[in-house]
């Protein structure tokens, strides 16, 4: 039986890669792809979700959810993803109107299959926190929440202390961290170990396939942006790594920790703090990935993308 999945995303090139993998994987039943502001504005994130799903045109269309317009961003990642979040590829899309809010879609789908739905949160945790507040019992019926975000000992990527997704809405992240939902955090410490090199482009499906056409338009921008802005030849696909944790948890080493989020520090807003004392003062509230089988995850990503069509 396919695993029921909700993707909560802020597309983002690596979000698009993760969506491609999920929609093509027969082991997954993608119930919904919900948008949140992050890499781009909430409005653009909603448009990008519709764009990616429309470009891929999967046999079973997932529900889509609109990002909350009031979600103000403290920063974005357009320097790595383009002004439109998808490598400035200028896709045309038939924009849908009257979309349900993302948090409502999440609540509806979890309620329809209590205990069976895995949520993979690949952007700021705005929608997840809102869904938990909209439906206080939701935390007890989510099957599993996988969060891409935060750091344990690694430096941040938007400030010295903070990873982008958590920094973008630290209040929401704290709500989610302290909720009783069963959750696993996939931090930068792990996702940065997986780097895709330029020869990936030679392994993608042909341009006449839907997945190949999409990825060949957006991935070259990512390689150029990483070289120009970060001085590195390969790209990180943080969100695809987090999706791999849903499909192949055996590729990740995790440990139980108690994590929280700094919401008001002058230098540390958005930092994820873990009680790693020999005798912690509080009980663990999540599993945290501390290591990864890099070759196994890369194999999952490359095989998934090359076989997508």
PDB file of C-alpha atoms in Angstrom:
ATOM      1  CA  UNK A   1       0.000   0.000   0.000  1.00  0.00           C
ATOM      2  CA  UNK A   2       1.338   3.424  -0.961  1.00  0.00           C
ATOM      3  CA  UNK A   3       2.232   5.784   1.873  1.00  0.00           C
ATOM      4  CA  UNK A   4      -0.090   8.784   2.097  1.00  0.00           C
ATOM      5  CA  UNK A   5       1.899  12.003   1.908  1.00  0.00           C
ATOM      6  CA  UNK A   6       1.409  15.756   2.152  1.00  0.00           C
ATOM      7  CA  UNK A   7       4.177  18.010   0.875  1.00  0.00           C
ATOM      8  CA  UNK A   8       4.286  21.484   2.415  1.00  0.00           C
ATOM      9  CA  UNK A   9       6.621  23.541   0.237  1.00  0.00           C
ATOM     10  CA  UNK A  10       7.941  27.003  -0.630  1.00  0.00           C
ATOM     11  CA  UNK A  11       9.121  26.338  -4.218  1.00  0.00           C
ATOM     12  CA  UNK A  12      12.207  26.793  -4.655  1.00  0.00           C
ATOM     13  CA  UNK A  13      14.195  24.700  -7.094  1.00  0.00           C
ATOM     14  CA  UNK A  14      14.985  21.980  -4.571  1.00  0.00           C
ATOM     15  CA  UNK A  15      11.298  21.898  -3.579  1.00  0.00           C
ATOM     16  CA  UNK A  16      10.477  21.306  -7.253  1.00  0.00           C
ATOM     17  CA  UNK A  17      12.962  18.429  -7.353  1.00  0.00           C
ATOM     18  CA  UNK A  18      11.294  16.904  -4.291  1.00  0.00           C
ATOM     19  CA  UNK A  19       7.835  17.279  -5.855  1.00  0.00           C
ATOM     20  CA  UNK A  20       9.087  15.539  -9.012  1.00  0.00           C
ATOM     21  CA  UNK A  21      10.416  12.642  -6.949  1.00  0.00           C
ATOM     22  CA  UNK A  22       7.287  12.291  -4.835  1.00  0.00           C
ATOM     23  CA  UNK A  23       4.759  12.442  -7.674  1.00  0.00           C
ATOM     24  CA  UNK A  24       6.711   9.845  -9.669  1.00  0.00           C
ATOM     25  CA  UNK A  25       7.240   7.389  -6.812  1.00  0.00           C
ATOM     26  CA  UNK A  26       4.703   4.529  -6.863  1.00  0.00           C
ATOM     27  CA  UNK A  27       5.358   3.967  -3.150  1.00  0.00           C
ATOM     28  CA  UNK A  28       3.813   7.345  -2.371  1.00  0.00           C
ATOM     29  CA  UNK A  29       0.282   8.649  -2.667  1.00  0.00           C
ATOM     30  CA  UNK A  30       0.666  12.415  -2.669  1.00  0.00           C
ATOM     31  CA  UNK A  31      -2.606  13.667  -1.225  1.00  0.00           C
ATOM     32  CA  UNK A  32      -1.754  17.360  -1.344  1.00  0.00           C
ATOM     33  CA  UNK A  33       0.973  19.855  -2.153  1.00  0.00           C
ATOM     34  CA  UNK A  34       0.500  22.938   0.008  1.00  0.00           C
ATOM     35  CA  UNK A  35       2.255  26.269  -0.425  1.00  0.00           C
ATOM     36  CA  UNK A  36       3.917  28.495   2.130  1.00  0.00           C
ATOM     37  CA  UNK A  37       5.951  31.656   1.722  1.00  0.00           C
ATOM     38  CA  UNK A  38       9.696  31.215   2.139  1.00  0.00           C
ATOM     39  CA  UNK A  39      12.080  31.055  -0.786  1.00  0.00           C
ATOM     40  CA  UNK A  40       9.606  33.375  -2.503  1.00  0.00           C
ATOM     41  CA  UNK A  41       6.555  35.371  -1.467  1.00  0.00           C
ATOM     42  CA  UNK A  42       3.373  33.549  -0.410  1.00  0.00           C
ATOM     43  CA  UNK A  43       1.622  34.529  -3.643  1.00  0.00           C
ATOM     44  CA  UNK A  44       4.544  33.321  -5.760  1.00  0.00           C
ATOM     45  CA  UNK A  45       4.819  30.104  -3.738  1.00  0.00           C
ATOM     46  CA  UNK A  46       1.158  29.341  -4.434  1.00  0.00           C
ATOM     47  CA  UNK A  47       1.690  30.014  -8.129  1.00  0.00           C
ATOM     48  CA  UNK A  48       4.809  27.824  -8.172  1.00  0.00           C
ATOM     49  CA  UNK A  49       3.009  24.865  -6.632  1.00  0.00           C
ATOM     50  CA  UNK A  50       0.385  25.114  -9.362  1.00  0.00           C
ATOM     51  CA  UNK A  51       3.110  25.516 -11.994  1.00  0.00           C
ATOM     52  CA  UNK A  52       5.110  22.449 -10.976  1.00  0.00           C
ATOM     53  CA  UNK A  53       2.046  20.220 -10.652  1.00  0.00           C
ATOM     54  CA  UNK A  54       0.696  21.453 -13.994  1.00  0.00           C
ATOM     55  CA  UNK A  55       4.039  20.899 -15.721  1.00  0.00           C
ATOM     56  CA  UNK A  56       4.305  17.351 -14.389  1.00  0.00           C
ATOM     57  CA  UNK A  57       0.617  16.563 -14.988  1.00  0.00           C
ATOM     58  CA  UNK A  58       0.579  13.430 -12.798  1.00  0.00           C
ATOM     59  CA  UNK A  59      -2.039  10.734 -13.273  1.00  0.00           C
ATOM     60  CA  UNK A  60      -3.494  11.487  -9.859  1.00  0.00           C
ATOM     61  CA  UNK A  61      -3.661  15.206  -9.241  1.00  0.00           C
ATOM     62  CA  UNK A  62      -2.960  16.147  -5.614  1.00  0.00           C
ATOM     63  CA  UNK A  63      -4.939  18.833  -3.869  1.00  0.00           C
ATOM     64  CA  UNK A  64      -3.155  22.156  -3.707  1.00  0.00           C
ATOM     65  CA  UNK A  65      -3.315  24.739  -0.958  1.00  0.00           C
ATOM     66  CA  UNK A  66      -2.715  28.476  -1.009  1.00  0.00           C
ATOM     67  CA  UNK A  67      -0.092  30.107   1.168  1.00  0.00           C
ATOM     68  CA  UNK A  68      -1.414  32.588   3.746  1.00  0.00           C
ATOM     69  CA  UNK A  69      -1.059  36.040   2.221  1.00  0.00           C
ATOM     70  CA  UNK A  70      -0.379  37.643   5.591  1.00  0.00           C
ATOM     71  CA  UNK A  71       2.810  35.655   6.061  1.00  0.00           C
ATOM     72  CA  UNK A  72       5.479  38.357   6.033  1.00  0.00           C
ATOM     73  CA  UNK A  73       8.985  37.200   5.143  1.00  0.00           C
ATOM     74  CA  UNK A  74      12.105  38.349   6.934  1.00  0.00           C
ATOM     75  CA  UNK A  75      14.252  37.159   4.024  1.00  0.00           C
ATOM     76  CA  UNK A  76      14.079  35.026   0.908  1.00  0.00           C
ATOM     77  CA  UNK A  77      16.354  32.827  -1.194  1.00  0.00           C
ATOM     78  CA  UNK A  78      15.793  34.330  -4.617  1.00  0.00           C
ATOM     79  CA  UNK A  79      19.554  34.689  -5.146  1.00  0.00           C
ATOM     80  CA  UNK A  80      19.727  30.883  -5.320  1.00  0.00           C
ATOM     81  CA  UNK A  81      16.344  30.158  -6.910  1.00  0.00           C
ATOM     82  CA  UNK A  82      15.617  33.159  -9.139  1.00  0.00           C
ATOM     83  CA  UNK A  83      13.130  35.975  -8.753  1.00  0.00           C
ATOM     84  CA  UNK A  84      10.255  33.591  -9.467  1.00  0.00           C
ATOM     85  CA  UNK A  85      11.742  30.735  -7.416  1.00  0.00           C
ATOM     86  CA  UNK A  86      11.957  28.457 -10.446  1.00  0.00           C
ATOM     87  CA  UNK A  87      15.118  29.699 -12.121  1.00  0.00           C
ATOM     88  CA  UNK A  88      13.324  32.546 -13.905  1.00  0.00           C
ATOM     89  CA  UNK A  89      12.070  30.004 -16.444  1.00  0.00           C
ATOM     90  CA  UNK A  90       8.861  31.992 -17.023  1.00  0.00           C
ATOM     91  CA  UNK A  91       6.445  29.090 -17.063  1.00  0.00           C
ATOM     92  CA  UNK A  92       2.903  29.830 -18.096  1.00  0.00           C
ATOM     93  CA  UNK A  93       0.295  28.485 -15.738  1.00  0.00           C
ATOM     94  CA  UNK A  94      -3.485  28.471 -15.562  1.00  0.00           C
ATOM     95  CA  UNK A  95      -3.748  30.010 -12.119  1.00  0.00           C
ATOM     96  CA  UNK A  96      -6.589  28.610 -10.037  1.00  0.00           C
ATOM     97  CA  UNK A  97      -8.778  30.862  -7.963  1.00  0.00           C
ATOM     98  CA  UNK A  98     -10.579  30.255  -4.681  1.00  0.00           C
ATOM     99  CA  UNK A  99      -7.996  27.744  -3.478  1.00  0.00           C
ATOM    100  CA  UNK A 100      -8.428  26.468   0.043  1.00  0.00           C
ATOM    101  CA  UNK A 101      -5.861  27.739   2.565  1.00  0.00           C
ATOM    102  CA  UNK A 102      -2.972  25.350   3.018  1.00  0.00           C
ATOM    103  CA  UNK A 103      -3.645  24.770   6.715  1.00  0.00           C
ATOM    104  CA  UNK A 104      -7.241  23.749   5.960  1.00  0.00           C
ATOM    105  CA  UNK A 105      -6.107  21.309   3.272  1.00  0.00           C
ATOM    106  CA  UNK A 106      -3.642  19.764   5.739  1.00  0.00           C
ATOM    107  CA  UNK A 107      -6.346  19.386   8.394  1.00  0.00           C
ATOM    108  CA  UNK A 108      -8.832  17.907   5.909  1.00  0.00           C
ATOM    109  CA  UNK A 109      -6.435  15.291   4.556  1.00  0.00           C
ATOM    110  CA  UNK A 110      -5.128  14.207   7.966  1.00  0.00           C
ATOM    111  CA  UNK A 111      -8.669  13.970   9.328  1.00  0.00           C
ATOM    112  CA  UNK A 112      -9.669  11.821   6.353  1.00  0.00           C
ATOM    113  CA  UNK A 113      -6.957   9.238   7.128  1.00  0.00           C
ATOM    114  CA  UNK A 114      -6.073   9.557  10.838  1.00  0.00           C
ATOM    115  CA  UNK A 115      -2.742   8.011  11.731  1.00  0.00           C
ATOM    116  CA  UNK A 116      -1.844   7.238   8.118  1.00  0.00           C
ATOM    117  CA  UNK A 117      -0.588  10.554   6.737  1.00  0.00           C
ATOM    118  CA  UNK A 118       3.053  11.624   6.663  1.00  0.00           C
ATOM    119  CA  UNK A 119       3.635  15.365   6.301  1.00  0.00           C
ATOM    120  CA  UNK A 120       6.959  16.420   4.814  1.00  0.00           C
ATOM    121  CA  UNK A 121       7.508  20.088   5.652  1.00  0.00           C
ATOM    122  CA  UNK A 122      10.098  21.578   3.287  1.00  0.00           C
ATOM    123  CA  UNK A 123       9.610  25.280   3.982  1.00  0.00           C
ATOM    124  CA  UNK A 124       8.950  27.553   6.954  1.00  0.00           C
ATOM    125  CA  UNK A 125       6.567  25.914   9.416  1.00  0.00           C
ATOM    126  CA  UNK A 126       3.823  28.535   9.074  1.00  0.00           C
ATOM    127  CA  UNK A 127       1.190  26.133   7.715  1.00  0.00           C
ATOM    128  CA  UNK A 128       2.006  23.322  10.116  1.00  0.00           C
ATOM    129  CA  UNK A 129       1.726  25.597  13.159  1.00  0.00           C
ATOM    130  CA  UNK A 130      -1.507  27.081  11.818  1.00  0.00           C
ATOM    131  CA  UNK A 131      -2.994  23.628  11.210  1.00  0.00           C
ATOM    132  CA  UNK A 132      -2.097  22.531  14.751  1.00  0.00           C
ATOM    133  CA  UNK A 133      -3.780  25.645  16.117  1.00  0.00           C
ATOM    134  CA  UNK A 134      -6.822  25.301  13.835  1.00  0.00           C
ATOM    135  CA  UNK A 135      -7.353  21.698  14.991  1.00  0.00           C
ATOM    136  CA  UNK A 136      -5.803  21.116  18.448  1.00  0.00           C
ATOM    137  CA  UNK A 137      -6.308  17.334  18.179  1.00  0.00           C
ATOM    138  CA  UNK A 138      -4.432  17.135  14.886  1.00  0.00           C
ATOM    139  CA  UNK A 139      -1.076  16.452  16.558  1.00  0.00           C
ATOM    140  CA  UNK A 140      -2.340  13.126  17.862  1.00  0.00           C
ATOM    141  CA  UNK A 141      -3.515  11.835  14.471  1.00  0.00           C
ATOM    142  CA  UNK A 142      -0.669  12.910  12.174  1.00  0.00           C
ATOM    143  CA  UNK A 143       1.193   9.719  11.347  1.00  0.00           C
ATOM    144  CA  UNK A 144       4.601  11.374  11.103  1.00  0.00           C
ATOM    145  CA  UNK A 145       5.955  14.874  10.497  1.00  0.00           C
ATOM    146  CA  UNK A 146       9.320  15.195   8.760  1.00  0.00           C
ATOM    147  CA  UNK A 147      10.835  18.667   8.944  1.00  0.00           C
ATOM    148  CA  UNK A 148      13.651  19.961   6.774  1.00  0.00           C
ATOM    149  CA  UNK A 149      15.267  22.684   8.838  1.00  0.00           C
ATOM    150  CA  UNK A 150      17.484  23.835  11.652  1.00  0.00           C
ATOM    151  CA  UNK A 151      21.008  22.907  12.644  1.00  0.00           C
ATOM    152  CA  UNK A 152      22.481  20.944  15.528  1.00  0.00           C
ATOM    153  CA  UNK A 153      26.185  21.829  15.442  1.00  0.00           C
ATOM    154  CA  UNK A 154      26.522  23.178  11.897  1.00  0.00           C
ATOM    155  CA  UNK A 155      26.415  26.905  11.097  1.00  0.00           C
ATOM    156  CA  UNK A 156      23.266  28.421   9.702  1.00  0.00           C
ATOM    157  CA  UNK A 157      22.724  29.491   6.108  1.00  0.00           C
ATOM    158  CA  UNK A 158      20.826  32.764   6.529  1.00  0.00           C
ATOM    159  CA  UNK A 159      22.617  33.942   9.672  1.00  0.00           C
ATOM    160  CA  UNK A 160      25.585  32.499  11.550  1.00  0.00           C
ATOM    161  CA  UNK A 161      23.171  30.794  13.924  1.00  0.00           C
ATOM    162  CA  UNK A 162      20.004  30.078  11.955  1.00  0.00           C
ATOM    163  CA  UNK A 163      18.826  27.927   9.067  1.00  0.00           C
ATOM    164  CA  UNK A 164      16.503  29.620   6.606  1.00  0.00           C
ATOM    165  CA  UNK A 165      13.239  27.698   7.146  1.00  0.00           C
ATOM    166  CA  UNK A 166      13.311  28.116  10.914  1.00  0.00           C
ATOM    167  CA  UNK A 167      14.542  31.715  10.743  1.00  0.00           C
ATOM    168  CA  UNK A 168      11.701  32.676   8.389  1.00  0.00           C
ATOM    169  CA  UNK A 169       9.071  31.968  11.044  1.00  0.00           C
ATOM    170  CA  UNK A 170      10.674  31.064  14.373  1.00  0.00           C
ATOM    171  CA  UNK A 171       7.428  31.490  16.316  1.00  0.00           C
ATOM    172  CA  UNK A 172       5.711  28.899  14.127  1.00  0.00           C
ATOM    173  CA  UNK A 173       8.727  26.606  14.423  1.00  0.00           C
ATOM    174  CA  UNK A 174       8.619  26.808  18.218  1.00  0.00           C
ATOM    175  CA  UNK A 175       4.917  25.891  18.202  1.00  0.00           C
ATOM    176  CA  UNK A 176       5.638  22.837  16.048  1.00  0.00           C
ATOM    177  CA  UNK A 177       8.740  21.786  17.993  1.00  0.00           C
ATOM    178  CA  UNK A 178       6.795  21.876  21.257  1.00  0.00           C
ATOM    179  CA  UNK A 179       3.728  20.086  19.911  1.00  0.00           C
ATOM    180  CA  UNK A 180       3.185  16.386  20.713  1.00  0.00           C
ATOM    181  CA  UNK A 181       3.184  15.383  17.032  1.00  0.00           C
ATOM    182  CA  UNK A 182       5.568  12.535  16.184  1.00  0.00           C
ATOM    183  CA  UNK A 183       8.342  14.243  14.250  1.00  0.00           C
ATOM    184  CA  UNK A 184      11.809  13.877  12.765  1.00  0.00           C
ATOM    185  CA  UNK A 185      14.070  16.817  11.996  1.00  0.00           C
ATOM    186  CA  UNK A 186      16.440  16.657   9.017  1.00  0.00           C
ATOM    187  CA  UNK A 187      18.895  19.504   9.717  1.00  0.00           C
ATOM    188  CA  UNK A 188      21.543  21.196   7.576  1.00  0.00           C
ATOM    189  CA  UNK A 189      24.173  19.060   9.318  1.00  0.00           C
ATOM    190  CA  UNK A 190      22.832  16.128   7.279  1.00  0.00           C
ATOM    191  CA  UNK A 191      21.436  17.700   4.098  1.00  0.00           C
ATOM    192  CA  UNK A 192      24.726  19.461   3.323  1.00  0.00           C
ATOM    193  CA  UNK A 193      26.448  16.095   3.058  1.00  0.00           C
ATOM    194  CA  UNK A 194      24.562  15.394  -0.182  1.00  0.00           C
ATOM    195  CA  UNK A 195      25.840  17.452  -3.129  1.00  0.00           C
ATOM    196  CA  UNK A 196      24.747  16.985  -6.731  1.00  0.00           C
ATOM    197  CA  UNK A 197      27.238  17.836  -9.461  1.00  0.00           C
ATOM    198  CA  UNK A 198      26.684  19.267 -12.913  1.00  0.00           C
ATOM    199  CA  UNK A 199      26.794  15.863 -14.601  1.00  0.00           C
ATOM    200  CA  UNK A 200      23.346  15.284 -13.074  1.00  0.00           C
ATOM    201  CA  UNK A 201      21.961  17.156 -16.084  1.00  0.00           C
ATOM    202  CA  UNK A 202      23.190  14.384 -18.384  1.00  0.00           C
ATOM    203  CA  UNK A 203      21.205  11.817 -16.387  1.00  0.00           C
ATOM    204  CA  UNK A 204      17.850  13.573 -16.460  1.00  0.00           C
ATOM    205  CA  UNK A 205      14.965  12.383 -18.636  1.00  0.00           C
ATOM    206  CA  UNK A 206      14.863  13.808 -22.157  1.00  0.00           C
ATOM    207  CA  UNK A 207      13.389  17.236 -22.819  1.00  0.00           C
ATOM    208  CA  UNK A 208      10.400  15.659 -24.520  1.00  0.00           C
ATOM    209  CA  UNK A 209       9.304  14.186 -21.170  1.00  0.00           C
ATOM    210  CA  UNK A 210       7.417  16.313 -18.658  1.00  0.00           C
ATOM    211  CA  UNK A 211       9.879  15.821 -15.801  1.00  0.00           C
ATOM    212  CA  UNK A 212      12.882  16.309 -18.066  1.00  0.00           C
ATOM    213  CA  UNK A 213      11.471  19.475 -19.587  1.00  0.00           C
ATOM    214  CA  UNK A 214      10.822  20.982 -16.156  1.00  0.00           C
ATOM    215  CA  UNK A 215      14.137  20.071 -14.559  1.00  0.00           C
ATOM    216  CA  UNK A 216      16.248  21.024 -17.572  1.00  0.00           C
ATOM    217  CA  UNK A 217      14.746  24.516 -17.433  1.00  0.00           C
ATOM    218  CA  UNK A 218      15.329  25.139 -13.714  1.00  0.00           C
ATOM    219  CA  UNK A 219      18.405  23.194 -12.606  1.00  0.00           C
ATOM    220  CA  UNK A 220      21.035  25.030 -14.749  1.00  0.00           C
ATOM    221  CA  UNK A 221      20.068  28.238 -12.917  1.00  0.00           C
ATOM    222  CA  UNK A 222      20.752  26.547  -9.564  1.00  0.00           C
ATOM    223  CA  UNK A 223      24.228  25.414 -10.631  1.00  0.00           C
ATOM    224  CA  UNK A 224      25.095  28.922 -11.851  1.00  0.00           C
ATOM    225  CA  UNK A 225      23.694  30.549  -8.703  1.00  0.00           C
ATOM    226  CA  UNK A 226      25.625  28.251  -6.363  1.00  0.00           C
ATOM    227  CA  UNK A 227      28.845  28.939  -8.257  1.00  0.00           C
ATOM    228  CA  UNK A 228      28.326  32.711  -8.351  1.00  0.00           C
ATOM    229  CA  UNK A 229      26.968  33.197  -4.822  1.00  0.00           C
ATOM    230  CA  UNK A 230      28.561  30.395  -2.822  1.00  0.00           C
ATOM    231  CA  UNK A 231      31.651  29.595  -4.868  1.00  0.00           C
ATOM    232  CA  UNK A 232      30.837  25.895  -5.182  1.00  0.00           C
ATOM    233  CA  UNK A 233      30.345  23.740  -8.239  1.00  0.00           C
ATOM    234  CA  UNK A 234      27.664  21.424  -6.844  1.00  0.00           C
ATOM    235  CA  UNK A 235      24.204  22.168  -5.465  1.00  0.00           C
ATOM    236  CA  UNK A 236      22.430  21.143  -2.300  1.00  0.00           C
ATOM    237  CA  UNK A 237      18.988  19.604  -2.641  1.00  0.00           C
ATOM    238  CA  UNK A 238      17.982  19.833   1.010  1.00  0.00           C
ATOM    239  CA  UNK A 239      14.324  19.085   0.317  1.00  0.00           C
ATOM    240  CA  UNK A 240      14.994  15.979  -1.750  1.00  0.00           C
ATOM    241  CA  UNK A 241      17.131  14.661   1.113  1.00  0.00           C
ATOM    242  CA  UNK A 242      14.259  15.231   3.547  1.00  0.00           C
ATOM    243  CA  UNK A 243      11.875  13.421   1.196  1.00  0.00           C
ATOM    244  CA  UNK A 244      14.321  10.501   1.113  1.00  0.00           C
ATOM    245  CA  UNK A 245      13.889  10.239   4.889  1.00  0.00           C
ATOM    246  CA  UNK A 246      10.188   9.539   4.335  1.00  0.00           C
ATOM    247  CA  UNK A 247      10.817   6.850   1.739  1.00  0.00           C
ATOM    248  CA  UNK A 248      14.058   5.337   3.062  1.00  0.00           C
ATOM    249  CA  UNK A 249      14.341   6.040   6.807  1.00  0.00           C
ATOM    250  CA  UNK A 250      16.951   3.266   7.045  1.00  0.00           C
ATOM    251  CA  UNK A 251      19.415   5.592   5.273  1.00  0.00           C
ATOM    252  CA  UNK A 252      19.404   7.988   8.234  1.00  0.00           C
ATOM    253  CA  UNK A 253      20.831   7.691  11.725  1.00  0.00           C
ATOM    254  CA  UNK A 254      18.659   9.537  14.217  1.00  0.00           C
ATOM    255  CA  UNK A 255      18.762  10.211  17.911  1.00  0.00           C
ATOM    256  CA  UNK A 256      16.076  11.408  20.303  1.00  0.00           C
ATOM    257  CA  UNK A 257      16.598  15.015  21.419  1.00  0.00           C
ATOM    258  CA  UNK A 258      14.706  17.874  22.976  1.00  0.00           C
ATOM    259  CA  UNK A 259      14.743  20.833  20.604  1.00  0.00           C
ATOM    260  CA  UNK A 260      13.485  24.385  20.847  1.00  0.00           C
ATOM    261  CA  UNK A 261      13.746  27.573  18.808  1.00  0.00           C
ATOM    262  CA  UNK A 262      15.102  30.982  19.791  1.00  0.00           C
ATOM    263  CA  UNK A 263      12.507  33.617  18.917  1.00  0.00           C
ATOM    264  CA  UNK A 264      13.932  36.861  20.274  1.00  0.00           C
ATOM    265  CA  UNK A 265      17.720  36.747  20.365  1.00  0.00           C
ATOM    266  CA  UNK A 266      19.532  39.734  18.904  1.00  0.00           C
ATOM    267  CA  UNK A 267      22.046  37.469  17.168  1.00  0.00           C
ATOM    268  CA  UNK A 268      20.359  34.084  17.433  1.00  0.00           C
ATOM    269  CA  UNK A 269      16.743  34.491  16.276  1.00  0.00           C
ATOM    270  CA  UNK A 270      15.747  31.299  14.496  1.00  0.00           C
ATOM    271  CA  UNK A 271      18.522  29.216  16.014  1.00  0.00           C
ATOM    272  CA  UNK A 272      17.558  25.654  16.944  1.00  0.00           C
ATOM    273  CA  UNK A 273      18.712  24.709  20.428  1.00  0.00           C
ATOM    274  CA  UNK A 274      19.071  21.108  21.581  1.00  0.00           C
ATOM    275  CA  UNK A 275      19.622  19.877  25.110  1.00  0.00           C
ATOM    276  CA  UNK A 276      22.675  17.677  24.541  1.00  0.00           C
ATOM    277  CA  UNK A 277      23.823  17.508  28.149  1.00  0.00           C
ATOM    278  CA  UNK A 278      24.787  14.106  29.470  1.00  0.00           C
ATOM    279  CA  UNK A 279      21.691  14.247  31.679  1.00  0.00           C
ATOM    280  CA  UNK A 280      19.155  16.408  29.769  1.00  0.00           C
ATOM    281  CA  UNK A 281      16.844  18.547  31.837  1.00  0.00           C
ATOM    282  CA  UNK A 282      13.816  17.709  29.710  1.00  0.00           C
ATOM    283  CA  UNK A 283      12.469  14.733  27.803  1.00  0.00           C
ATOM    284  CA  UNK A 284      13.121  14.389  24.047  1.00  0.00           C
ATOM    285  CA  UNK A 285      10.417  15.808  21.797  1.00  0.00           C
ATOM    286  CA  UNK A 286      11.698  14.662  18.395  1.00  0.00           C
ATOM    287  CA  UNK A 287      14.067  12.427  16.507  1.00  0.00           C
ATOM    288  CA  UNK A 288      16.933  14.324  14.888  1.00  0.00           C
ATOM    289  CA  UNK A 289      18.971  13.010  11.963  1.00  0.00           C
ATOM    290  CA  UNK A 290      22.660  13.052  12.864  1.00  0.00           C
ATOM    291  CA  UNK A 291      24.105  11.098   9.942  1.00  0.00           C
ATOM    292  CA  UNK A 292      23.116   9.874   6.509  1.00  0.00           C
ATOM    293  CA  UNK A 293      24.129   7.236   3.995  1.00  0.00           C
ATOM    294  CA  UNK A 294      25.182   9.739   1.335  1.00  0.00           C
ATOM    295  CA  UNK A 295      25.558   7.236  -1.503  1.00  0.00           C
ATOM    296  CA  UNK A 296      22.183   5.689  -0.678  1.00  0.00           C
ATOM    297  CA  UNK A 297      20.382   9.043  -0.740  1.00  0.00           C
ATOM    298  CA  UNK A 298      22.129  10.135  -3.931  1.00  0.00           C
ATOM    299  CA  UNK A 299      21.166   6.838  -5.544  1.00  0.00           C
ATOM    300  CA  UNK A 300      17.531   7.378  -4.492  1.00  0.00           C
ATOM    301  CA  UNK A 301      17.498  10.898  -5.950  1.00  0.00           C
ATOM    302  CA  UNK A 302      19.250  10.032  -9.221  1.00  0.00           C
ATOM    303  CA  UNK A 303      17.244   6.868  -9.821  1.00  0.00           C
ATOM    304  CA  UNK A 304      14.023   8.673  -8.986  1.00  0.00           C
ATOM    305  CA  UNK A 305      14.695  11.532 -11.371  1.00  0.00           C
ATOM    306  CA  UNK A 306      16.026   9.445 -14.253  1.00  0.00           C
ATOM    307  CA  UNK A 307      13.074   7.052 -14.020  1.00  0.00           C
ATOM    308  CA  UNK A 308      10.443   9.733 -13.400  1.00  0.00           C
ATOM    309  CA  UNK A 309       8.874   9.408 -16.845  1.00  0.00           C
TER     310      UNK A 309
END
